[in-house]
PDB file of C-alpha atoms in Angstrom:
ATOM      1  CA  MET A   1      98.702  75.085 134.413  1.00  0.00           C
ATOM      2  CA  PRO A   2      97.056  78.393 135.480  1.00  0.00           C
ATOM      3  CA  SER A   3      95.781  78.644 139.031  1.00  0.00           C
ATOM      4  CA  LEU A   4      92.162  79.212 140.006  1.00  0.00           C
ATOM      5  CA  LYS A   5      92.958  82.864 140.707  1.00  0.00           C
ATOM      6  CA  ASP A   6      94.432  83.286 137.219  1.00  0.00           C
ATOM      7  CA  LEU A   7      91.330  81.744 135.673  1.00  0.00           C
ATOM      8  CA  ARG A   8      89.033  83.984 137.760  1.00  0.00           C
ATOM      9  CA  ASN A   9      90.992  87.060 136.670  1.00  0.00           C
ATOM     10  CA  ARG A  10      90.849  86.018 133.030  1.00  0.00           C
ATOM     11  CA  ILE A  11      87.109  85.363 133.200  1.00  0.00           C
ATOM     12  CA  GLY A  12      86.640  88.812 134.758  1.00  0.00           C
ATOM     13  CA  SER A  13      88.706  90.519 132.057  1.00  0.00           C
ATOM     14  CA  VAL A  14      86.800  88.766 129.257  1.00  0.00           C
ATOM     15  CA  LYS A  15      83.491  89.770 130.859  1.00  0.00           C
ATOM     16  CA  ALA A  16      84.682  93.382 130.975  1.00  0.00           C
ATOM     17  CA  THR A  17      85.698  93.152 127.301  1.00  0.00           C
ATOM     18  CA  ARG A  18      82.274  91.725 126.439  1.00  0.00           C
ATOM     19  CA  LYS A  19      80.593  94.710 128.102  1.00  0.00           C
ATOM     20  CA  ILE A  20      82.700  97.077 126.000  1.00  0.00           C
ATOM     21  CA  THR A  21      82.013  95.268 122.706  1.00  0.00           C
ATOM     22  CA  LYS A  22      78.305  95.086 123.505  1.00  0.00           C
ATOM     23  CA  ALA A  23      78.215  98.813 124.234  1.00  0.00           C
ATOM     24  CA  MET A  24      80.087  99.570 120.998  1.00  0.00           C
ATOM     25  CA  GLN A  25      77.641  97.389 119.077  1.00  0.00           C
ATOM     26  CA  MET A  26      74.677  99.307 120.506  1.00  0.00           C
ATOM     27  CA  VAL A  27      76.312 102.684 119.748  1.00  0.00           C
ATOM     28  CA  ALA A  28      77.064 101.596 116.157  1.00  0.00           C
ATOM     29  CA  ALA A  29      73.469 100.385 115.744  1.00  0.00           C
ATOM     30  CA  ALA A  30      72.166 103.756 116.944  1.00  0.00           C
ATOM     31  CA  LYS A  31      74.456 105.683 114.555  1.00  0.00           C
ATOM     32  CA  LEU A  32      73.828 103.322 111.636  1.00  0.00           C
ATOM     33  CA  ARG A  33      70.218 104.307 111.044  1.00  0.00           C
ATOM     34  CA  ARG A  34      70.981 108.011 110.683  1.00  0.00           C
ATOM     35  CA  ALA A  35      74.066 107.328 108.534  1.00  0.00           C
ATOM     36  CA  GLN A  36      72.123 104.924 106.308  1.00  0.00           C
ATOM     37  CA  GLU A  37      69.323 107.436 105.789  1.00  0.00           C
ATOM     38  CA  ALA A  38      71.855 110.144 104.843  1.00  0.00           C
ATOM     39  CA  ALA A  39      73.649 107.843 102.369  1.00  0.00           C
ATOM     40  CA  THR A  40      70.377 106.714 100.781  1.00  0.00           C
ATOM     41  CA  ALA A  41      69.186 110.307 100.446  1.00  0.00           C
ATOM     42  CA  ALA A  42      72.432 111.390  98.732  1.00  0.00           C
ATOM     43  CA  ARG A  43      72.303 108.755  95.984  1.00  0.00           C
ATOM     44  CA  PRO A  44      69.456 110.285  93.887  1.00  0.00           C
ATOM     45  CA  TYR A  45      71.139 113.708  93.922  1.00  0.00           C
ATOM     46  CA  ALA A  46      74.471 112.301  92.713  1.00  0.00           C
ATOM     47  CA  GLN A  47      72.764 110.190  90.037  1.00  0.00           C
ATOM     48  CA  ARG A  48      70.656 113.126  88.841  1.00  0.00           C
ATOM     49  CA  MET A  49      73.754 115.310  88.712  1.00  0.00           C
ATOM     50  CA  ASP A  50      75.373 112.754  86.389  1.00  0.00           C
ATOM     51  CA  ARG A  51      72.311 112.752  84.130  1.00  0.00           C
ATOM     52  CA  VAL A  52      72.251 116.555  83.914  1.00  0.00           C
ATOM     53  CA  LEU A  53      75.959 116.633  83.075  1.00  0.00           C
ATOM     54  CA  ALA A  54      75.486 113.924  80.447  1.00  0.00           C
ATOM     55  CA  ASN A  55      72.676 115.910  78.808  1.00  0.00           C
ATOM     56  CA  LEU A  56      74.760 119.094  78.833  1.00  0.00           C
ATOM     57  CA  ASN A  57      77.780 117.247  77.458  1.00  0.00           C
ATOM     58  CA  LYS A  58      75.841 116.061  74.405  1.00  0.00           C
ATOM     59  CA  ARG A  59      74.952 119.602  73.421  1.00  0.00           C
ATOM     60  CA  ALA A  60      78.059 121.460  74.570  1.00  0.00           C
ATOM     61  CA  ASN A  61      80.796 122.698  72.275  1.00  0.00           C
ATOM     62  CA  ARG A  62      83.644 120.208  72.715  1.00  0.00           C
ATOM     63  CA  ALA A  63      86.229 122.740  71.603  1.00  0.00           C
ATOM     64  CA  GLY A  64      85.761 124.856  74.711  1.00  0.00           C
ATOM     65  CA  ALA A  65      84.884 122.073  77.123  1.00  0.00           C
ATOM     66  CA  SER A  66      86.343 122.064  80.628  1.00  0.00           C
ATOM     67  CA  PRO A  67      89.323 119.748  81.339  1.00  0.00           C
ATOM     68  CA  LEU A  68      87.245 118.350  84.209  1.00  0.00           C
ATOM     69  CA  LEU A  69      84.993 116.871  81.520  1.00  0.00           C
ATOM     70  CA  VAL A  70      87.350 115.959  78.679  1.00  0.00           C
ATOM     71  CA  GLY A  71      90.592 115.553  80.629  1.00  0.00           C
ATOM     72  CA  THR A  72      94.033 116.962  79.946  1.00  0.00           C
ATOM     73  CA  GLY A  73      94.672 114.746  76.938  1.00  0.00           C
ATOM     74  CA  LYS A  74      97.217 112.709  78.916  1.00  0.00           C
ATOM     75  CA  ASP A  75      97.035 109.639  81.133  1.00  0.00           C
ATOM     76  CA  ALA A  76     100.439 109.792  82.810  1.00  0.00           C
ATOM     77  CA  THR A  77      99.695 110.777  86.414  1.00  0.00           C
ATOM     78  CA  HIS A  78      96.908 109.314  88.540  1.00  0.00           C
ATOM     79  CA  LEU A  79      95.644 110.670  91.849  1.00  0.00           C
ATOM     80  CA  LEU A  80      93.994 108.060  94.100  1.00  0.00           C
ATOM     81  CA  ILE A  81      91.680 109.618  96.705  1.00  0.00           C
ATOM     82  CA  VAL A  82      91.410 106.906  99.362  1.00  0.00           C
ATOM     83  CA  MET A  83      88.662 107.507 101.931  1.00  0.00           C
ATOM     84  CA  THR A  84      88.677 105.368 105.080  1.00  0.00           C
ATOM     85  CA  ALA A  85      87.708 105.712 108.731  1.00  0.00           C
ATOM     86  CA  GLU A  86      89.561 107.503 111.495  1.00  0.00           C
ATOM     87  CA  ARG A  87      89.173 104.543 113.849  1.00  0.00           C
ATOM     88  CA  GLY A  88      89.463 100.779 113.665  1.00  0.00           C
ATOM     89  CA  LEU A  89      87.414  98.004 115.296  1.00  0.00           C
ATOM     90  CA  CYS A  90      85.166  97.783 112.239  1.00  0.00           C
ATOM     91  CA  GLY A  91      86.135  94.459 110.726  1.00  0.00           C
ATOM     92  CA  GLY A  92      87.556  94.530 107.222  1.00  0.00           C
ATOM     93  CA  PHE A  93      86.077  97.913 106.309  1.00  0.00           C
ATOM     94  CA  ASN A  94      89.358  99.848 106.156  1.00  0.00           C
ATOM     95  CA  SER A  95      91.519  96.992 104.876  1.00  0.00           C
ATOM     96  CA  ASN A  96      89.143  96.230 101.979  1.00  0.00           C
ATOM     97  CA  ILE A  97      89.305  99.816 100.695  1.00  0.00           C
ATOM     98  CA  GLY A  98      93.073  99.876 101.183  1.00  0.00           C
ATOM     99  CA  ARG A  99      93.471  96.568  99.347  1.00  0.00           C
ATOM    100  CA  LEU A 100      91.498  97.865  96.342  1.00  0.00           C
ATOM    101  CA  ALA A 101      93.528 101.096  96.203  1.00  0.00           C
ATOM    102  CA  ARG A 102      96.830  99.242  96.668  1.00  0.00           C
ATOM    103  CA  GLY A 103      95.965  96.836  93.850  1.00  0.00           C
ATOM    104  CA  ASP A 104      95.127  99.676  91.445  1.00  0.00           C
ATOM    105  CA  ALA A 105      98.266 101.582  92.458  1.00  0.00           C
ATOM    106  CA  ALA A 106     100.406  98.515  91.776  1.00  0.00           C
ATOM    107  CA  ARG A 107      98.737  97.982  88.385  1.00  0.00           C
ATOM    108  CA  LEU A 108      99.238 101.608  87.347  1.00  0.00           C
ATOM    109  CA  THR A 109     102.871 101.491  88.465  1.00  0.00           C
ATOM    110  CA  ARG A 110     103.472  98.383  86.330  1.00  0.00           C
ATOM    111  CA  GLU A 111     101.968 100.241  83.370  1.00  0.00           C
ATOM    112  CA  GLY A 112     104.511 103.036  83.831  1.00  0.00           C
ATOM    113  CA  LYS A 113     102.093 105.581  85.313  1.00  0.00           C
ATOM    114  CA  THR A 114     102.901 107.968  88.131  1.00  0.00           C
ATOM    115  CA  VAL A 115     100.723 107.364  91.185  1.00  0.00           C
ATOM    116  CA  LYS A 116      99.892 109.952  93.842  1.00  0.00           C
ATOM    117  CA  LEU A 117      97.693 109.442  96.896  1.00  0.00           C
ATOM    118  CA  LEU A 118      95.383 111.710  98.852  1.00  0.00           C
ATOM    119  CA  CYS A 119      94.256 109.981 102.037  1.00  0.00           C
ATOM    120  CA  VAL A 120      91.018 110.959 103.775  1.00  0.00           C
ATOM    121  CA  GLY A 121      91.031 109.337 107.200  1.00  0.00           C
ATOM    122  CA  ARG A 122      93.868 108.110 109.398  1.00  0.00           C
ATOM    123  CA  LYS A 123      93.462 104.406 108.711  1.00  0.00           C
ATOM    124  CA  GLY A 124      93.950 104.774 104.952  1.00  0.00           C
ATOM    125  CA  ALA A 125      97.217 106.629 105.464  1.00  0.00           C
ATOM    126  CA  ASP A 126      98.388 103.991 107.951  1.00  0.00           C
ATOM    127  CA  LEU A 127      97.573 101.155 105.548  1.00  0.00           C
ATOM    128  CA  LEU A 128      99.319 102.713 102.549  1.00  0.00           C
ATOM    129  CA  ARG A 129     102.245 104.433 104.242  1.00  0.00           C
ATOM    130  CA  ARG A 130     104.610 101.451 104.141  1.00  0.00           C
ATOM    131  CA  ASP A 131     104.300 100.789 100.388  1.00  0.00           C
ATOM    132  CA  TYR A 132     103.392 104.241  99.088  1.00  0.00           C
ATOM    133  CA  GLY A 133     104.502 106.679 101.779  1.00  0.00           C
ATOM    134  CA  ARG A 134     106.399 108.900  99.353  1.00  0.00           C
ATOM    135  CA  GLN A 135     103.422 109.111  96.982  1.00  0.00           C
ATOM    136  CA  ILE A 136     101.052 110.507  99.632  1.00  0.00           C
ATOM    137  CA  VAL A 137     100.712 114.176  98.665  1.00  0.00           C
ATOM    138  CA  ASP A 138      98.205 115.150 101.344  1.00  0.00           C
ATOM    139  CA  ARG A 139      96.092 113.785 104.178  1.00  0.00           C
ATOM    140  CA  VAL A 140      92.702 115.022 105.385  1.00  0.00           C
ATOM    141  CA  ASP A 141      91.943 114.492 109.066  1.00  0.00           C
ATOM    142  CA  LEU A 142      88.252 114.113 109.982  1.00  0.00           C
ATOM    143  CA  LYS A 143      88.868 112.931 113.536  1.00  0.00           C
ATOM    144  CA  GLY A 144      87.021 115.825 115.144  1.00  0.00           C
ATOM    145  CA  VAL A 145      84.027 115.627 112.773  1.00  0.00           C
ATOM    146  CA  LYS A 146      81.056 114.005 114.524  1.00  0.00           C
ATOM    147  CA  GLN A 147      78.718 114.165 111.525  1.00  0.00           C
ATOM    148  CA  VAL A 148      79.916 114.553 107.949  1.00  0.00           C
ATOM    149  CA  ALA A 149      78.626 117.694 106.214  1.00  0.00           C
ATOM    150  CA  PHE A 150      78.902 119.034 102.678  1.00  0.00           C
ATOM    151  CA  ALA A 151      81.451 121.578 103.933  1.00  0.00           C
ATOM    152  CA  ASN A 152      83.886 118.722 104.629  1.00  0.00           C
ATOM    153  CA  ALA A 153      83.469 117.402 101.081  1.00  0.00           C
ATOM    154  CA  HIS A 154      83.820 120.928  99.695  1.00  0.00           C
ATOM    155  CA  ASP A 155      87.164 121.381 101.476  1.00  0.00           C
ATOM    156  CA  ILE A 156      88.458 118.081 100.050  1.00  0.00           C
ATOM    157  CA  ALA A 157      87.197 119.046  96.582  1.00  0.00           C
ATOM    158  CA  LYS A 158      89.090 122.346  96.767  1.00  0.00           C
ATOM    159  CA  LYS A 159      92.316 120.480  97.495  1.00  0.00           C
ATOM    160  CA  VAL A 160      91.700 118.122  94.546  1.00  0.00           C
ATOM    161  CA  LEU A 161      90.797 120.940  92.145  1.00  0.00           C
ATOM    162  CA  ALA A 162      93.827 122.986  93.238  1.00  0.00           C
ATOM    163  CA  LEU A 163      96.096 120.027  92.482  1.00  0.00           C
ATOM    164  CA  PHE A 164      94.400 119.533  89.109  1.00  0.00           C
ATOM    165  CA  GLU A 165      94.725 123.199  88.152  1.00  0.00           C
ATOM    166  CA  ALA A 166      98.404 123.046  89.106  1.00  0.00           C
ATOM    167  CA  GLY A 167      98.891 120.127  86.705  1.00  0.00           C
ATOM    168  CA  ALA A 168      99.724 117.668  89.492  1.00  0.00           C
ATOM    169  CA  PHE A 169      97.678 114.831  87.930  1.00  0.00           C
ATOM    170  CA  ASP A 170      95.678 113.846  84.854  1.00  0.00           C
ATOM    171  CA  VAL A 171      93.149 111.349  86.257  1.00  0.00           C
ATOM    172  CA  ALA A 172      91.587 111.228  89.733  1.00  0.00           C
ATOM    173  CA  THR A 173      89.836 108.163  91.164  1.00  0.00           C
ATOM    174  CA  LEU A 174      87.779 108.092  94.348  1.00  0.00           C
ATOM    175  CA  TYR A 175      87.892 105.042  96.637  1.00  0.00           C
ATOM    176  CA  PHE A 176      85.163 104.405  99.200  1.00  0.00           C
ATOM    177  CA  SER A 177      82.885 101.642 100.446  1.00  0.00           C
ATOM    178  CA  GLU A 178      79.343 101.568  99.073  1.00  0.00           C
ATOM    179  CA  PHE A 179      76.780 100.601 101.696  1.00  0.00           C
ATOM    180  CA  LYS A 180      74.674  97.580 100.746  1.00  0.00           C
ATOM    181  CA  SER A 181      73.512  96.234 104.105  1.00  0.00           C
ATOM    182  CA  VAL A 182      74.737  95.761 107.668  1.00  0.00           C
ATOM    183  CA  ILE A 183      76.743  92.707 106.635  1.00  0.00           C
ATOM    184  CA  ALA A 184      77.684  93.779 103.098  1.00  0.00           C
ATOM    185  CA  GLN A 185      79.776  96.796 102.073  1.00  0.00           C
ATOM    186  CA  LYS A 186      81.279  96.994  98.597  1.00  0.00           C
ATOM    187  CA  PRO A 187      84.695  98.684  98.076  1.00  0.00           C
ATOM    188  CA  THR A 188      84.215 100.976  95.078  1.00  0.00           C
ATOM    189  CA  ALA A 189      86.517 102.898  92.744  1.00  0.00           C
ATOM    190  CA  GLN A 190      84.870 105.815  90.914  1.00  0.00           C
ATOM    191  CA  GLN A 191      86.684 107.965  88.372  1.00  0.00           C
ATOM    192  CA  LEU A 192      86.219 111.561  89.423  1.00  0.00           C
ATOM    193  CA  ILE A 193      88.331 113.545  86.927  1.00  0.00           C
ATOM    194  CA  PRO A 194      87.671 113.498  84.022  1.00  0.00           C
ATOM    195  CA  VAL A 195      84.116 112.670  84.995  1.00  0.00           C
ATOM    196  CA  LYS A 196      82.655 109.463  83.589  1.00  0.00           C
ATOM    197  CA  LEU A 197      79.101 110.176  82.528  1.00  0.00           C
ATOM    198  CA  PRO A 198      76.428 107.449  82.289  1.00  0.00           C
ATOM    199  CA  GLU A 199      74.966 106.397  78.965  1.00  0.00           C
ATOM    200  CA  ALA A 200      71.164 106.315  79.053  1.00  0.00           C
ATOM    201  CA  VAL A 201      69.994 102.922  77.783  1.00  0.00           C
ATOM    202  CA  GLY A 202      66.448 101.879  76.960  1.00  0.00           C
ATOM    203  CA  ALA A 203      64.749  98.533  77.508  1.00  0.00           C
ATOM    204  CA  ASN A 204      65.865  97.157  74.116  1.00  0.00           C
ATOM    205  CA  GLY A 205      69.523  98.059  74.724  1.00  0.00           C
ATOM    206  CA  ALA A 206      69.445 101.092  72.406  1.00  0.00           C
ATOM    207  CA  ALA A 207      70.322 104.589  73.529  1.00  0.00           C
ATOM    208  CA  LYS A 208      67.463 106.136  75.448  1.00  0.00           C
ATOM    209  CA  ALA A 209      66.061 109.413  74.104  1.00  0.00           C
ATOM    210  CA  GLU A 210      66.524 112.322  76.494  1.00  0.00           C
ATOM    211  CA  ALA A 211      64.213 115.273  76.847  1.00  0.00           C
ATOM    212  CA  VAL A 212      65.254 118.353  74.896  1.00  0.00           C
ATOM    213  CA  TYR A 213      66.167 121.359  77.049  1.00  0.00           C
ATOM    214  CA  GLU A 214      67.054 124.917  76.190  1.00  0.00           C
ATOM    215  CA  TYR A 215      69.794 126.320  78.418  1.00  0.00           C
ATOM    216  CA  GLU A 216      70.470 129.908  79.344  1.00  0.00           C
ATOM    217  CA  PRO A 217      73.363 130.713  79.591  1.00  0.00           C
ATOM    218  CA  GLU A 218      75.058 128.329  77.166  1.00  0.00           C
ATOM    219  CA  GLU A 219      75.976 124.758  78.021  1.00  0.00           C
ATOM    220  CA  ASN A 220      79.722 125.323  78.442  1.00  0.00           C
ATOM    221  CA  GLU A 221      79.137 128.107  80.949  1.00  0.00           C
ATOM    222  CA  ILE A 222      76.769 125.931  82.988  1.00  0.00           C
ATOM    223  CA  LEU A 223      79.256 123.070  82.872  1.00  0.00           C
ATOM    224  CA  SER A 224      82.031 125.312  84.143  1.00  0.00           C
ATOM    225  CA  TYR A 225      79.910 125.876  87.277  1.00  0.00           C
ATOM    226  CA  LEU A 226      78.462 122.368  87.689  1.00  0.00           C
ATOM    227  CA  LEU A 227      81.627 120.299  87.133  1.00  0.00           C
ATOM    228  CA  PRO A 228      83.528 121.588  90.228  1.00  0.00           C
ATOM    229  CA  ARG A 229      80.334 121.200  92.243  1.00  0.00           C
ATOM    230  CA  ASN A 230      79.953 117.664  90.928  1.00  0.00           C
ATOM    231  CA  VAL A 231      83.407 116.812  92.305  1.00  0.00           C
ATOM    232  CA  ALA A 232      82.278 117.965  95.751  1.00  0.00           C
ATOM    233  CA  ALA A 233      78.917 116.173  95.393  1.00  0.00           C
ATOM    234  CA  GLN A 234      80.538 112.845  94.498  1.00  0.00           C
ATOM    235  CA  ILE A 235      83.041 113.180  97.360  1.00  0.00           C
ATOM    236  CA  PHE A 236      80.178 113.992  99.735  1.00  0.00           C
ATOM    237  CA  ARG A 237      78.299 110.928  98.567  1.00  0.00           C
ATOM    238  CA  GLY A 238      81.432 108.817  99.125  1.00  0.00           C
ATOM    239  CA  LEU A 239      81.832 110.202 102.649  1.00  0.00           C
ATOM    240  CA  LEU A 240      78.208 109.388 103.485  1.00  0.00           C
ATOM    241  CA  GLU A 241      78.485 105.889 102.018  1.00  0.00           C
ATOM    242  CA  ASN A 242      81.660 105.391 104.050  1.00  0.00           C
ATOM    243  CA  ALA A 243      79.991 106.582 107.246  1.00  0.00           C
ATOM    244  CA  ALA A 244      77.115 104.108 106.840  1.00  0.00           C
ATOM    245  CA  SER A 245      79.452 101.282 105.828  1.00  0.00           C
ATOM    246  CA  GLU A 246      81.748 101.956 108.788  1.00  0.00           C
ATOM    247  CA  GLN A 247      78.913 101.755 111.307  1.00  0.00           C
ATOM    248  CA  GLY A 248      77.483  98.641 109.662  1.00  0.00           C
ATOM    249  CA  ALA A 249      80.883  96.942 109.657  1.00  0.00           C
ATOM    250  CA  ARG A 250      81.531  97.976 113.272  1.00  0.00           C
ATOM    251  CA  MET A 251      78.121  96.697 114.351  1.00  0.00           C
ATOM    252  CA  SER A 252      78.797  93.299 112.737  1.00  0.00           C
ATOM    253  CA  ALA A 253      82.351  93.118 114.102  1.00  0.00           C
ATOM    254  CA  MET A 254      81.295  93.999 117.649  1.00  0.00           C
ATOM    255  CA  ASP A 255      78.422  91.508 117.483  1.00  0.00           C
ATOM    256  CA  SER A 256      80.884  88.778 116.513  1.00  0.00           C
ATOM    257  CA  ALA A 257      83.302  89.902 119.224  1.00  0.00           C
ATOM    258  CA  THR A 258      80.531  89.831 121.846  1.00  0.00           C
ATOM    259  CA  ARG A 259      79.489  86.317 120.871  1.00  0.00           C
ATOM    260  CA  ASN A 260      83.117  85.138 120.807  1.00  0.00           C
ATOM    261  CA  ALA A 261      83.658  86.619 124.282  1.00  0.00           C
ATOM    262  CA  GLY A 262      80.605  84.737 125.528  1.00  0.00           C
ATOM    263  CA  ASP A 263      81.954  81.480 124.101  1.00  0.00           C
ATOM    264  CA  MET A 264      85.341  82.125 125.708  1.00  0.00           C
ATOM    265  CA  ILE A 265      83.709  82.823 129.077  1.00  0.00           C
ATOM    266  CA  ASP A 266      81.823  79.510 128.841  1.00  0.00           C
ATOM    267  CA  ARG A 267      85.027  77.613 128.058  1.00  0.00           C
ATOM    268  CA  LEU A 268      86.988  79.313 130.835  1.00  0.00           C
ATOM    269  CA  THR A 269      84.173  78.769 133.338  1.00  0.00           C
ATOM    270  CA  LEU A 270      84.049  75.065 132.456  1.00  0.00           C
ATOM    271  CA  ARG A 271      87.816  74.833 132.837  1.00  0.00           C
ATOM    272  CA  TYR A 272      87.653  76.711 136.141  1.00  0.00           C
ATOM    273  CA  ASN A 273      84.960  74.387 137.511  1.00  0.00           C
ATOM    274  CA  ARG A 274      86.859  71.279 136.452  1.00  0.00           C
ATOM    275  CA  GLN A 275      90.072  72.483 138.049  1.00  0.00           C
ATOM    276  CA  ARG A 276      88.232  73.544 141.195  1.00  0.00           C
ATOM    277  CA  GLN A 277      86.587  70.132 141.421  1.00  0.00           C
ATOM    278  CA  ALA A 278      89.958  68.449 140.880  1.00  0.00           C
ATOM    279  CA  ASN A 279      91.472  70.493 143.706  1.00  0.00           C
ATOM    280  CA  ILE A 280      88.603  69.600 146.045  1.00  0.00           C
ATOM    281  CA  THR A 281      88.917  65.911 145.158  1.00  0.00           C
ATOM    282  CA  LYS A 282      92.675  66.057 145.736  1.00  0.00           C
ATOM    283  CA  GLU A 283      92.208  67.651 149.160  1.00  0.00           C
ATOM    284  CA  LEU A 284      89.603  65.040 150.141  1.00  0.00           C
ATOM    285  CA  ILE A 285      91.939  62.237 149.096  1.00  0.00           C
ATOM    286  CA  GLU A 286      94.736  63.761 151.183  1.00  0.00           C
ATOM    287  CA  ILE A 287      92.431  64.050 154.219  1.00  0.00           C
ATOM    288  CA  ILE A 288      91.172  60.473 153.878  1.00  0.00           C
ATOM    289  CA  SER A 289      94.692  59.160 153.349  1.00  0.00           C
ATOM    290  CA  GLY A 290      95.894  60.991 156.440  1.00  0.00           C
ATOM    291  CA  ALA A 291      93.003  59.639 158.507  1.00  0.00           C
ATOM    292  CA  GLU A 292      93.697  56.070 157.407  1.00  0.00           C
ATOM    293  CA  ALA A 293      97.384  56.451 158.214  1.00  0.00           C
ATOM    294  CA  LEU A 294      96.470  57.271 161.840  1.00  0.00           C
TER     295      LEU A 294
END
């Protein structure tokens, strides 16, 4: 049975931990608003980019289309771009993304495909290193980045495009967590290369008519410029979604940790008081017994 001093020390350590988790919760709440606004603002741009590419694709000459649009004609090698956080203490945020990527990697391996991994963030590399350490071709460290910018996404896109031009893979899929709310983040897999373009659908389920545009220069030339930029835009959107999801998950996790610490302090305090009362009662009994013996 622990002594009163041990219980006092444990209560003090849990109180110190509760202060830390409460402070982390407040910091995450302060960062969440800015990250959520950035993620929400990036969604219309990425969606509009897809619509522009879809419109260009309908009118472009398929014979000279970019491999970023039509692919290499093979489906043998897959590159999984797994984006996670640099730090932990954010609940299941990192593990959920890693679980989705690990499941897809296992499925592709069973189908006889070659799987390669590009990890953005330390936690993703740590999660996948044991099972797929040899398949990790590169790792991007964002530890020193306080606020994600388009330049960070552009650097990652250059690595991906360089690998694609070198023939290192046929299909690239981006893994990130889409921000829904503070308590809900959805792990998402989005095919990046060849790009999957949306099909415009009307209210009756039929294909929706798009406005007719005249392009100068021709569609294929515009696509050759927009497709690499689209890769960077989609990666940037994924980074922003991840940033908001990470802060939301950390805020929820630290809130739960703070409440659990409070419950533990209550239980330890009750145990401390009971043991203290038992010690006092024992001492009184010894004093009374000694007095009666005299």
